[in-house]
mmCIF file of C-alpha atoms in Angstrom:
data_model
loop_
_atom_site.group_PDB
_atom_site.id
_atom_site.type_symbol
_atom_site.label_atom_id
_atom_site.label_comp_id
_atom_site.label_asym_id
_atom_site.label_seq_id
_atom_site.Cartn_x
_atom_site.Cartn_y
_atom_site.Cartn_z
ATOM 1 C CA UNK A 1 0.398 87.566 89.470
ATOM 2 C CA UNK A 2 -1.849 89.912 87.506
ATOM 3 C CA UNK A 3 0.259 92.197 85.315
ATOM 4 C CA UNK A 4 -2.649 94.403 84.234
ATOM 5 C CA UNK A 5 -2.138 96.858 87.099
ATOM 6 C CA UNK A 6 1.536 97.291 86.209
ATOM 7 C CA UNK A 7 0.847 98.555 82.663
ATOM 8 C CA UNK A 8 0.121 102.328 82.455
ATOM 9 C CA UNK A 9 -3.126 103.208 80.691
ATOM 10 C CA UNK A 10 -1.488 105.047 77.794
ATOM 11 C CA UNK A 11 1.589 102.886 77.465
ATOM 12 C CA UNK A 12 2.799 102.044 73.949
ATOM 13 C CA UNK A 13 2.397 98.329 74.599
ATOM 14 C CA UNK A 14 -1.370 98.866 74.982
ATOM 15 C CA UNK A 15 -1.459 100.751 71.678
ATOM 16 C CA UNK A 16 0.281 97.872 69.898
ATOM 17 C CA UNK A 17 -2.072 95.398 71.568
ATOM 18 C CA UNK A 18 -5.173 97.310 70.449
ATOM 19 C CA UNK A 19 -3.844 97.819 66.904
ATOM 20 C CA UNK A 20 -3.110 94.136 66.321
ATOM 21 C CA UNK A 21 -6.424 93.058 67.879
ATOM 22 C CA UNK A 22 -8.168 95.052 65.144
ATOM 23 C CA UNK A 23 -6.459 93.129 62.355
ATOM 24 C CA UNK A 24 -8.660 90.898 60.234
ATOM 25 C CA UNK A 25 -8.051 87.216 61.009
ATOM 26 C CA UNK A 26 -8.087 86.546 57.258
ATOM 27 C CA UNK A 27 -4.603 88.082 57.045
ATOM 28 C CA UNK A 28 -3.248 85.064 58.909
ATOM 29 C CA UNK A 29 -5.276 82.378 57.135
ATOM 30 C CA UNK A 30 -2.711 81.786 54.377
ATOM 31 C CA UNK A 31 0.102 81.440 56.917
ATOM 32 C CA UNK A 32 -1.892 78.995 59.047
ATOM 33 C CA UNK A 33 -3.809 76.612 56.757
ATOM 34 C CA UNK A 34 -4.562 74.251 59.655
ATOM 35 C CA UNK A 35 -3.422 70.776 60.630
ATOM 36 C CA UNK A 36 -0.468 69.752 62.743
ATOM 37 C CA UNK A 37 -0.029 70.434 66.398
ATOM 38 C CA UNK A 38 -1.309 73.536 68.207
ATOM 39 C CA UNK A 39 0.577 76.761 67.452
ATOM 40 C CA UNK A 40 0.976 80.040 69.279
ATOM 41 C CA UNK A 41 -1.691 82.478 68.171
ATOM 42 C CA UNK A 42 -0.327 84.537 65.247
ATOM 43 C CA UNK A 43 -1.728 87.758 66.679
ATOM 44 C CA UNK A 44 0.182 87.215 69.923
ATOM 45 C CA UNK A 45 3.428 86.662 68.026
ATOM 46 C CA UNK A 46 2.701 89.693 65.846
ATOM 47 C CA UNK A 47 2.186 91.857 68.931
ATOM 48 C CA UNK A 48 5.441 90.658 70.459
ATOM 49 C CA UNK A 49 7.430 91.337 67.289
ATOM 50 C CA UNK A 50 5.946 94.782 66.613
ATOM 51 C CA UNK A 51 6.453 95.899 70.205
ATOM 52 C CA UNK A 52 10.003 94.537 70.134
ATOM 53 C CA UNK A 53 10.732 96.613 67.040
ATOM 54 C CA UNK A 54 9.451 99.737 68.771
ATOM 55 C CA UNK A 55 11.986 99.022 71.522
ATOM 56 C CA UNK A 56 14.763 98.509 68.942
ATOM 57 C CA UNK A 57 14.987 94.808 69.723
ATOM 58 C CA UNK A 58 15.413 92.833 66.503
ATOM 59 C CA UNK A 59 17.234 89.638 67.486
ATOM 60 C CA UNK A 60 14.909 86.654 67.919
ATOM 61 C CA UNK A 61 16.976 85.512 70.907
ATOM 62 C CA UNK A 62 16.687 88.932 72.557
ATOM 63 C CA UNK A 63 12.932 89.002 71.895
ATOM 64 C CA UNK A 64 12.538 85.547 73.472
ATOM 65 C CA UNK A 65 14.593 86.734 76.463
ATOM 66 C CA UNK A 66 12.390 89.818 76.850
ATOM 67 C CA UNK A 67 9.249 87.642 76.835
ATOM 68 C CA UNK A 68 10.681 85.775 79.824
ATOM 69 C CA UNK A 69 12.003 88.775 81.769
ATOM 70 C CA UNK A 70 10.293 92.031 80.733
ATOM 71 C CA UNK A 71 6.884 92.818 82.253
ATOM 72 C CA UNK A 72 5.608 94.617 79.154
ATOM 73 C CA UNK A 73 6.506 91.658 76.948
ATOM 74 C CA UNK A 74 5.033 89.215 79.471
ATOM 75 C CA UNK A 75 1.758 91.111 79.388
ATOM 76 C CA UNK A 76 1.442 91.410 75.614
ATOM 77 C CA UNK A 77 2.409 87.739 75.184
ATOM 78 C CA UNK A 78 -0.215 86.658 77.718
ATOM 79 C CA UNK A 79 2.480 84.957 79.821
ATOM 80 C CA UNK A 80 3.290 82.602 76.957
ATOM 81 C CA UNK A 81 6.953 81.974 76.178
ATOM 82 C CA UNK A 82 7.681 81.286 72.504
ATOM 83 C CA UNK A 83 11.351 80.422 71.982
ATOM 84 C CA UNK A 84 13.645 82.217 69.554
ATOM 85 C CA UNK A 85 13.197 79.541 66.861
ATOM 86 C CA UNK A 86 9.421 80.015 66.890
ATOM 87 C CA UNK A 87 9.767 83.796 66.678
ATOM 88 C CA UNK A 88 12.308 83.644 63.869
ATOM 89 C CA UNK A 89 10.332 81.075 61.876
ATOM 90 C CA UNK A 90 7.134 83.108 62.305
ATOM 91 C CA UNK A 91 8.549 86.337 60.899
ATOM 92 C CA UNK A 92 10.863 84.832 58.258
ATOM 93 C CA UNK A 93 8.641 82.057 56.913
ATOM 94 C CA UNK A 94 5.011 82.088 57.945
ATOM 95 C CA UNK A 95 4.409 85.843 57.933
ATOM 96 C CA UNK A 96 7.008 86.923 55.390
ATOM 97 C CA UNK A 97 4.448 87.607 52.631
ATOM 98 C CA UNK A 98 1.901 89.453 54.813
ATOM 99 C CA UNK A 99 4.074 91.566 57.107
ATOM 100 C CA UNK A 100 3.620 94.589 54.852
ATOM 101 C CA UNK A 101 -0.170 94.323 55.179
ATOM 102 C CA UNK A 102 0.144 93.977 58.956
ATOM 103 C CA UNK A 103 2.362 97.045 59.384
ATOM 104 C CA UNK A 104 0.121 99.069 57.035
ATOM 105 C CA UNK A 105 -2.944 98.169 59.113
ATOM 106 C CA UNK A 106 -1.166 99.123 62.349
ATOM 107 C CA UNK A 107 -0.108 102.463 60.869
ATOM 108 C CA UNK A 108 -3.678 103.110 59.729
ATOM 109 C CA UNK A 109 -4.917 102.430 63.260
ATOM 110 C CA UNK A 110 -2.373 104.871 64.729
ATOM 111 C CA UNK A 111 -3.518 107.554 62.296
ATOM 112 C CA UNK A 112 -7.215 106.941 62.999
ATOM 113 C CA UNK A 113 -6.647 107.172 66.752
ATOM 114 C CA UNK A 114 -4.585 110.378 66.317
ATOM 115 C CA UNK A 115 -1.388 108.851 67.656
ATOM 116 C CA UNK A 116 0.255 110.118 64.447
ATOM 117 C CA UNK A 117 -0.908 112.804 62.009
ATOM 118 C CA UNK A 118 1.310 112.003 59.005
ATOM 119 C CA UNK A 119 1.265 115.673 58.007
ATOM 120 C CA UNK A 120 5.002 116.325 58.313
ATOM 121 C CA UNK A 121 6.788 113.062 57.679
ATOM 122 C CA UNK A 122 10.535 112.834 57.126
ATOM 123 C CA UNK A 123 12.491 109.873 55.791
ATOM 124 C CA UNK A 124 16.233 109.386 56.045
ATOM 125 C CA UNK A 125 18.392 106.471 55.031
ATOM 126 C CA UNK A 126 21.831 105.120 55.785
ATOM 127 C CA UNK A 127 23.969 102.191 54.733
ATOM 128 C CA UNK A 128 24.860 99.557 57.317
ATOM 129 C CA UNK A 129 27.475 96.923 56.577
ATOM 130 C CA UNK A 130 26.187 93.350 56.842
ATOM 131 C CA UNK A 131 27.947 90.517 58.630
ATOM 132 C CA UNK A 132 28.269 88.586 55.366
ATOM 133 C CA UNK A 133 31.092 87.279 53.227
ATOM 134 C CA UNK A 134 32.108 90.106 50.894
ATOM 135 C CA UNK A 135 33.262 87.580 48.281
ATOM 136 C CA UNK A 136 29.964 85.680 48.148
ATOM 137 C CA UNK A 137 28.124 88.085 45.870
ATOM 138 C CA UNK A 138 25.668 87.258 43.085
ATOM 139 C CA UNK A 139 25.252 89.960 40.429
ATOM 140 C CA UNK A 140 21.940 90.385 38.650
ATOM 141 C CA UNK A 141 23.480 91.258 35.269
ATOM 142 C CA UNK A 142 25.701 88.174 35.392
ATOM 143 C CA UNK A 143 22.726 85.931 36.202
ATOM 144 C CA UNK A 144 20.717 87.323 33.264
ATOM 145 C CA UNK A 145 23.682 86.942 30.924
ATOM 146 C CA UNK A 146 24.533 83.392 31.967
ATOM 147 C CA UNK A 147 20.882 82.337 31.892
ATOM 148 C CA UNK A 148 20.482 83.675 28.342
ATOM 149 C CA UNK A 149 23.589 81.774 27.218
ATOM 150 C CA UNK A 150 22.303 78.574 28.783
ATOM 151 C CA UNK A 151 18.858 78.961 27.174
ATOM 152 C CA UNK A 152 20.480 79.503 23.797
ATOM 153 C CA UNK A 153 22.670 76.448 24.282
ATOM 154 C CA UNK A 154 19.657 74.319 25.195
ATOM 155 C CA UNK A 155 17.747 75.583 22.144
ATOM 156 C CA UNK A 156 20.715 74.769 19.901
ATOM 157 C CA UNK A 157 20.946 71.275 21.351
ATOM 158 C CA UNK A 158 17.261 70.599 20.793
ATOM 159 C CA UNK A 159 17.497 71.941 17.256
ATOM 160 C CA UNK A 160 20.368 69.511 16.589
ATOM 161 C CA UNK A 161 18.291 66.615 17.935
ATOM 162 C CA UNK A 162 15.347 67.631 15.758
ATOM 163 C CA UNK A 163 17.532 67.900 12.652
ATOM 164 C CA UNK A 164 19.044 64.471 13.286
ATOM 165 C CA UNK A 165 15.596 62.899 13.660
ATOM 166 C CA UNK A 166 14.319 64.459 10.455
ATOM 167 C CA UNK A 167 17.376 63.223 8.624
ATOM 168 C CA UNK A 168 16.746 59.685 9.870
ATOM 169 C CA UNK A 169 13.023 60.024 9.067
ATOM 170 C CA UNK A 170 12.114 58.753 12.511
ATOM 171 C CA UNK A 171 8.643 58.498 13.888
ATOM 172 C CA UNK A 172 9.181 61.660 15.944
ATOM 173 C CA UNK A 173 8.916 64.818 13.909
ATOM 174 C CA UNK A 174 10.135 67.232 16.528
ATOM 175 C CA UNK A 175 6.682 68.243 17.743
ATOM 176 C CA UNK A 176 7.871 68.129 21.360
ATOM 177 C CA UNK A 177 10.688 70.572 20.607
ATOM 178 C CA UNK A 178 8.407 73.209 19.136
ATOM 179 C CA UNK A 179 6.710 73.624 22.549
ATOM 180 C CA UNK A 180 9.883 75.186 23.936
ATOM 181 C CA UNK A 181 9.476 78.294 21.800
ATOM 182 C CA UNK A 182 12.351 80.765 21.492
ATOM 183 C CA UNK A 183 15.457 80.456 23.611
ATOM 184 C CA UNK A 184 14.409 83.315 25.903
ATOM 185 C CA UNK A 185 11.137 81.545 26.768
ATOM 186 C CA UNK A 186 12.763 78.325 27.951
ATOM 187 C CA UNK A 187 12.031 77.781 31.632
ATOM 188 C CA UNK A 188 13.226 74.997 33.895
ATOM 189 C CA UNK A 189 9.672 73.620 33.962
ATOM 190 C CA UNK A 190 9.458 73.438 30.157
ATOM 191 C CA UNK A 191 12.953 72.017 29.938
ATOM 192 C CA UNK A 192 12.133 69.376 32.550
ATOM 193 C CA UNK A 193 9.098 68.253 30.526
ATOM 194 C CA UNK A 194 11.101 68.141 27.302
ATOM 195 C CA UNK A 195 13.888 66.116 28.940
ATOM 196 C CA UNK A 196 11.358 63.597 30.261
ATOM 197 C CA UNK A 197 9.958 63.205 26.749
ATOM 198 C CA UNK A 198 13.449 62.639 25.372
ATOM 199 C CA UNK A 199 14.200 60.110 28.118
ATOM 200 C CA UNK A 200 11.049 58.234 27.184
ATOM 201 C CA UNK A 201 12.112 58.305 23.552
ATOM 202 C CA UNK A 202 15.551 57.034 24.568
ATOM 203 C CA UNK A 203 13.965 53.973 26.166
ATOM 204 C CA UNK A 204 12.541 53.129 22.753
ATOM 205 C CA UNK A 205 15.880 53.755 21.041
ATOM 206 C CA UNK A 206 18.556 52.844 23.642
ATOM 207 C CA UNK A 207 21.304 52.538 20.999
ATOM 208 C CA UNK A 208 20.949 56.133 19.849
ATOM 209 C CA UNK A 209 24.259 57.418 21.277
ATOM 210 C CA UNK A 210 23.894 61.094 20.149
ATOM 211 C CA UNK A 211 20.455 61.252 21.784
ATOM 212 C CA UNK A 212 21.791 59.581 24.936
ATOM 213 C CA UNK A 213 24.636 62.096 25.143
ATOM 214 C CA UNK A 214 22.246 65.024 24.613
ATOM 215 C CA UNK A 215 19.846 63.792 27.304
ATOM 216 C CA UNK A 216 22.753 63.367 29.726
ATOM 217 C CA UNK A 217 23.923 66.933 29.052
ATOM 218 C CA UNK A 218 20.429 68.326 29.556
ATOM 219 C CA UNK A 219 19.677 66.348 32.724
ATOM 220 C CA UNK A 220 23.011 66.709 34.526
ATOM 221 C CA UNK A 221 24.213 70.110 33.336
ATOM 222 C CA UNK A 222 21.782 72.482 31.636
ATOM 223 C CA UNK A 223 18.662 71.781 33.713
ATOM 224 C CA UNK A 224 20.329 72.157 37.162
ATOM 225 C CA UNK A 225 22.055 75.368 36.050
ATOM 226 C CA UNK A 226 18.828 76.839 34.687
ATOM 227 C CA UNK A 227 17.067 76.029 37.965
ATOM 228 C CA UNK A 228 19.920 77.721 39.841
ATOM 229 C CA UNK A 229 19.652 80.895 37.733
ATOM 230 C CA UNK A 230 15.887 81.051 38.205
ATOM 231 C CA UNK A 231 16.324 80.728 41.969
ATOM 232 C CA UNK A 232 18.915 83.503 41.931
ATOM 233 C CA UNK A 233 16.584 85.767 39.933
ATOM 234 C CA UNK A 234 13.815 85.125 42.469
ATOM 235 C CA UNK A 235 16.118 86.085 45.349
ATOM 236 C CA UNK A 236 17.359 89.179 43.501
ATOM 237 C CA UNK A 237 13.911 90.553 42.784
ATOM 238 C CA UNK A 238 14.456 94.157 41.679
ATOM 239 C CA UNK A 239 17.937 94.371 43.213
ATOM 240 C CA UNK A 240 21.234 94.303 41.349
ATOM 241 C CA UNK A 241 23.023 91.904 43.703
ATOM 242 C CA UNK A 242 22.847 89.869 46.902
ATOM 243 C CA UNK A 243 25.140 87.917 49.202
ATOM 244 C CA UNK A 244 25.067 84.127 49.154
ATOM 245 C CA UNK A 245 25.522 84.046 52.938
ATOM 246 C CA UNK A 246 22.853 86.693 53.631
ATOM 247 C CA UNK A 247 20.195 87.038 50.953
ATOM 248 C CA UNK A 248 18.897 90.291 52.475
ATOM 249 C CA UNK A 249 22.272 91.985 52.017
ATOM 250 C CA UNK A 250 22.914 93.891 48.789
ATOM 251 C CA UNK A 251 26.362 94.916 47.604
ATOM 252 C CA UNK A 252 26.743 98.691 47.700
ATOM 253 C CA UNK A 253 29.401 101.356 47.897
ATOM 254 C CA UNK A 254 30.006 102.177 51.552
ATOM 255 C CA UNK A 255 31.118 105.520 52.938
ATOM 256 C CA UNK A 256 34.783 106.353 52.595
ATOM 257 C CA UNK A 257 37.071 105.434 55.467
ATOM 258 C CA UNK A 258 39.833 107.599 56.980
ATOM 259 C CA UNK A 259 42.015 107.106 53.894
ATOM 260 C CA UNK A 260 39.136 107.967 51.525
ATOM 261 C CA UNK A 261 38.673 104.389 50.406
ATOM 262 C CA UNK A 262 35.047 103.676 49.525
ATOM 263 C CA UNK A 263 34.688 99.899 49.304
ATOM 264 C CA UNK A 264 32.005 97.735 47.759
ATOM 265 C CA UNK A 265 30.590 95.636 50.599
ATOM 266 C CA UNK A 266 27.427 93.698 51.468
ATOM 267 C CA UNK A 267 25.039 95.826 53.466
ATOM 268 C CA UNK A 268 21.542 97.147 54.048
ATOM 269 C CA UNK A 269 20.010 100.430 52.984
ATOM 270 C CA UNK A 270 18.066 101.219 56.158
ATOM 271 C CA UNK A 271 15.324 103.847 55.984
ATOM 272 C CA UNK A 272 13.915 105.572 59.050
ATOM 273 C CA UNK A 273 10.764 107.665 59.112
ATOM 274 C CA UNK A 274 9.702 110.163 61.745
ATOM 275 C CA UNK A 275 6.869 112.632 62.184
ATOM 276 C CA UNK A 276 7.344 116.167 63.423
ATOM 277 C CA UNK A 277 4.969 116.810 66.272
#
């Protein structure tokens, strides 16, 4: 059955289709480096997702259902039926870093074709509580504080190792330790390299118990914790907190309830823009 006749000429789904068709293929190159089995075309998936958002459909399962049952979705997907896992993986993994460029290009197309004027644009925001564990928070200030303490502890430990070696007049003069720099510049990558050098040194001096104890502390305690803090900082970005069970949720003060109790809960600060016609 040909669906073309069932789609009105000026329908929004045609606008989305035309806007995405104009996108430069280079936008998708990083997300699809090649190799592996055949994939759905990224432009098709982008069309489906953007049109779904215009219809206030955000769940990957609901989008997949619409592709199977809704004529507009069938048409824009070219009768293909990506499942909810494919849709979710596409928008959360493959296209996560380029979605902003895609939406900017679509908005530019709408402005060029006079679908929007962007002369009187209004933005409003509201807080929506997330379905996340309210006790699973990670605070940015705590991460910075604990990371600084750990870096200082690692620097102190290396300084103790260096002092012990100088006292024993060993063949190692602490040159490896100087590469770490100040405590604030210690990264998990630098620490990993330093620990490997110490482990190699320990093979030459297996009876050095203080060195063995220090290497064990670095490998099993300090290094994993530093890696954890760096991961947390990456997830935080510019935010002050996030939920361990939903990294997109930030802890914020919600509106007061009927007994004027404003609680700190995980949620989203949703912004909506509209143009006055």
